[in-house]
Coordinates of C-alpha atoms in Angstrom, one line a residue:
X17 CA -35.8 32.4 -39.9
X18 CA -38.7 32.0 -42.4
X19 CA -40.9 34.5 -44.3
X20 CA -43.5 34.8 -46.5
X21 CA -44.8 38.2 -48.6
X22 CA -47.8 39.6 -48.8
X23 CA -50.0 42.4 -49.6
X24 CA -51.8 45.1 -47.3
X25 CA -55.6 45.4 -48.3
X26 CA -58.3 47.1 -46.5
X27 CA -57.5 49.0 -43.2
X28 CA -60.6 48.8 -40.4
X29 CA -61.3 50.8 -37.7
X30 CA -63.4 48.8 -34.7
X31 CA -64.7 50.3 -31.6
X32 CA -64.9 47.5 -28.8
X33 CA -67.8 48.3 -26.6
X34 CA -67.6 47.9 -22.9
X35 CA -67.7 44.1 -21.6
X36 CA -66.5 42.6 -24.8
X37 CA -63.6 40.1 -24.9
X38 CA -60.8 41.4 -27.0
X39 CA -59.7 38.2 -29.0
X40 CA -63.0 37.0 -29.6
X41 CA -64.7 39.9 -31.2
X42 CA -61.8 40.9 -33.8
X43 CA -62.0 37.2 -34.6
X44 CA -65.3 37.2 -35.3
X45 CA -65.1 40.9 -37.1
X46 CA -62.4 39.2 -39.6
X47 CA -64.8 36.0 -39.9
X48 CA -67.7 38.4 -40.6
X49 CA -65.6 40.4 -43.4
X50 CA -63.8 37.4 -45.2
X51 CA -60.1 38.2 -43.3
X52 CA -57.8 35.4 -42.7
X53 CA -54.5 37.7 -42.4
X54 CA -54.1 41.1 -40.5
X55 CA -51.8 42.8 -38.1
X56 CA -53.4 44.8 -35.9
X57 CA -52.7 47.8 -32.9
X58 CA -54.7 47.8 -30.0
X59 CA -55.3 50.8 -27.7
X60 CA -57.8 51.5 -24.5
X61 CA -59.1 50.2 -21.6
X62 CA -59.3 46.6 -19.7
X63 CA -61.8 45.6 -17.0
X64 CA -60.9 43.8 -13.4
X65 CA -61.0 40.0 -13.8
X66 CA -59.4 40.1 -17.5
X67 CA -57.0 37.8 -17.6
X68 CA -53.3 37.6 -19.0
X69 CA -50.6 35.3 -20.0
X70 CA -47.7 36.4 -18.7
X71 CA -45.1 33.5 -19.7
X72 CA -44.1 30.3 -19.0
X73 CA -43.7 28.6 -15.3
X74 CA -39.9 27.2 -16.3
X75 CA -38.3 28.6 -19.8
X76 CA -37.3 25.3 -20.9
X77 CA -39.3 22.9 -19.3
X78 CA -40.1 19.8 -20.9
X79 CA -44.0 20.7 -20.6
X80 CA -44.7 24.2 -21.2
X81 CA -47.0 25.4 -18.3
X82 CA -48.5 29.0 -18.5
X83 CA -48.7 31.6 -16.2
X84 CA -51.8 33.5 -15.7
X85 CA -52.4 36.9 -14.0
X86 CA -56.0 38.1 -13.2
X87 CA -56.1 41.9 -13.4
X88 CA -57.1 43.2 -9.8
X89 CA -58.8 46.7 -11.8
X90 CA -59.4 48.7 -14.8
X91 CA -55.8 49.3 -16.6
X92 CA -55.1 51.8 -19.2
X93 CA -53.7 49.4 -22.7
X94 CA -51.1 49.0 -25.7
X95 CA -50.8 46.4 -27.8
X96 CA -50.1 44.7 -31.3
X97 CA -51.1 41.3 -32.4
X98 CA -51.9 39.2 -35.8
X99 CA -54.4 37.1 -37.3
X100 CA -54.1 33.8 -39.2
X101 CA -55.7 30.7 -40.3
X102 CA -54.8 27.7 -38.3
X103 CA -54.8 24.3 -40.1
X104 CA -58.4 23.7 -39.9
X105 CA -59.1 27.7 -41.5
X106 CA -60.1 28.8 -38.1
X107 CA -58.9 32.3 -38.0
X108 CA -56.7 32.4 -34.9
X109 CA -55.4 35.9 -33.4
X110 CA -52.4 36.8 -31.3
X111 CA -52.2 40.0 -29.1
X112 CA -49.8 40.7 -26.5
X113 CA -50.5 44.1 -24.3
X114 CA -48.9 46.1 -22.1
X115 CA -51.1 47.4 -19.2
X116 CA -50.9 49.5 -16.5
X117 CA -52.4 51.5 -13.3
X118 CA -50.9 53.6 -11.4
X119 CA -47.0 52.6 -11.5
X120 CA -47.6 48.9 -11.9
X121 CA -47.4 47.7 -15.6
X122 CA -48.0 44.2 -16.7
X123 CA -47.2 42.7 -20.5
X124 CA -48.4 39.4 -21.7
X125 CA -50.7 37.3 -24.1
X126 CA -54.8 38.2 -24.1
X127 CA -55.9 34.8 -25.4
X128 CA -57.0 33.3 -21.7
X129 CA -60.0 36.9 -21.7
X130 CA -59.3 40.4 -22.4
X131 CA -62.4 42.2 -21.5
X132 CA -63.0 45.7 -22.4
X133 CA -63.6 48.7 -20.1
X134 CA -66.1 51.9 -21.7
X135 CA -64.2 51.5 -24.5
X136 CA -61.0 49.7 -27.2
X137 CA -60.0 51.1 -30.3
X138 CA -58.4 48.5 -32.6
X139 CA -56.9 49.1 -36.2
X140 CA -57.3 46.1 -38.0
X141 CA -54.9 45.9 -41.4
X142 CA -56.0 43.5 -43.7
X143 CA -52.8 40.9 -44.9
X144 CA -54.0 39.7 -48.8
X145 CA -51.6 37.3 -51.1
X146 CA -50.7 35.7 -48.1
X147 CA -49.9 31.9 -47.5
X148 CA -48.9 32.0 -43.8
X149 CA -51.0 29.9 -41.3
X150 CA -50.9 28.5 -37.5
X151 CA -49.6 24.8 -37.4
X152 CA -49.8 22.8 -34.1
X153 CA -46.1 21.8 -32.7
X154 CA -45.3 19.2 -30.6
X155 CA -46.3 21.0 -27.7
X156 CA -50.0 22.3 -28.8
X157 CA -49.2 25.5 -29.6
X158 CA -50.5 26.9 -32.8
X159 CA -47.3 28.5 -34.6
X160 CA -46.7 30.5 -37.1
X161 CA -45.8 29.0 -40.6
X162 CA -44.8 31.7 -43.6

């Protein structure tokens, strides 16, 4: 295990508009208002044709190959994620959802195109005094350093 402390600072409350994609708006949002760190909840609406990571081909394969769902309609969402700084400073977010419709419910990883339907409410809490960043492993994935 590893871990860092930090601080909570300023708490935002963003209304994703219909169309948008999830991890590339709140990533722009934090750019626009100097976050690097936050944790954030995630409630409302996906579109059809979002797409979600929903794990790895093999669990211990020697090369780690995704697998990717397209969602067939609008779902009803819940989710959590966090925002960090890569190496570079990017600021990099992480969101995993859990979506359903009807009696089928799906969980995985927005990065590969969350797009909104009518309407997302996120809570975005900022992280200050913080020193953890994304660091590149061995293979590509940006993880989490404290």
């Amino acid at each position: 295990m590893r871990y860092s402390e930090a601080k909570t600072g300023r708490t935002f409350v963003i209304r994703l508009e219909d169309g948008e994609i999830l991890h590339e708006t709140v990533e722009q949002f934090a750019k626009e208002h100097g976050v690097t760190a936050a944790k954030l909840m995630v409630v409302g609406g996906i579109d059809k044709g979002s797409r979600l990571v929903v794990g790895p081909r093999e669990s211990r394969a020697a090369i780690i190959e995704p697998m990717e769902i397209v969602i067939e309609d609008a779902c009803e969402i819940t989710g959590v994620g966090t925002i960090f700084p890569n190496e570079q400073g990017e600021i990099i977010s992480h969101i995993h959802i859990s979506c359903g419709r009807g009696e089928k419910v799906l969980t995985g990883c927005t990065r590969r195109g969350i797009k909104v339907w009518l309407v997302m409410e996120v809570i975005l809490t900022e992280l200050t005094d913080c020193s953890a960043k994304r660091v590149k492993d061995h293979n590509g994935f940006e993880l989490l350093w404290p």
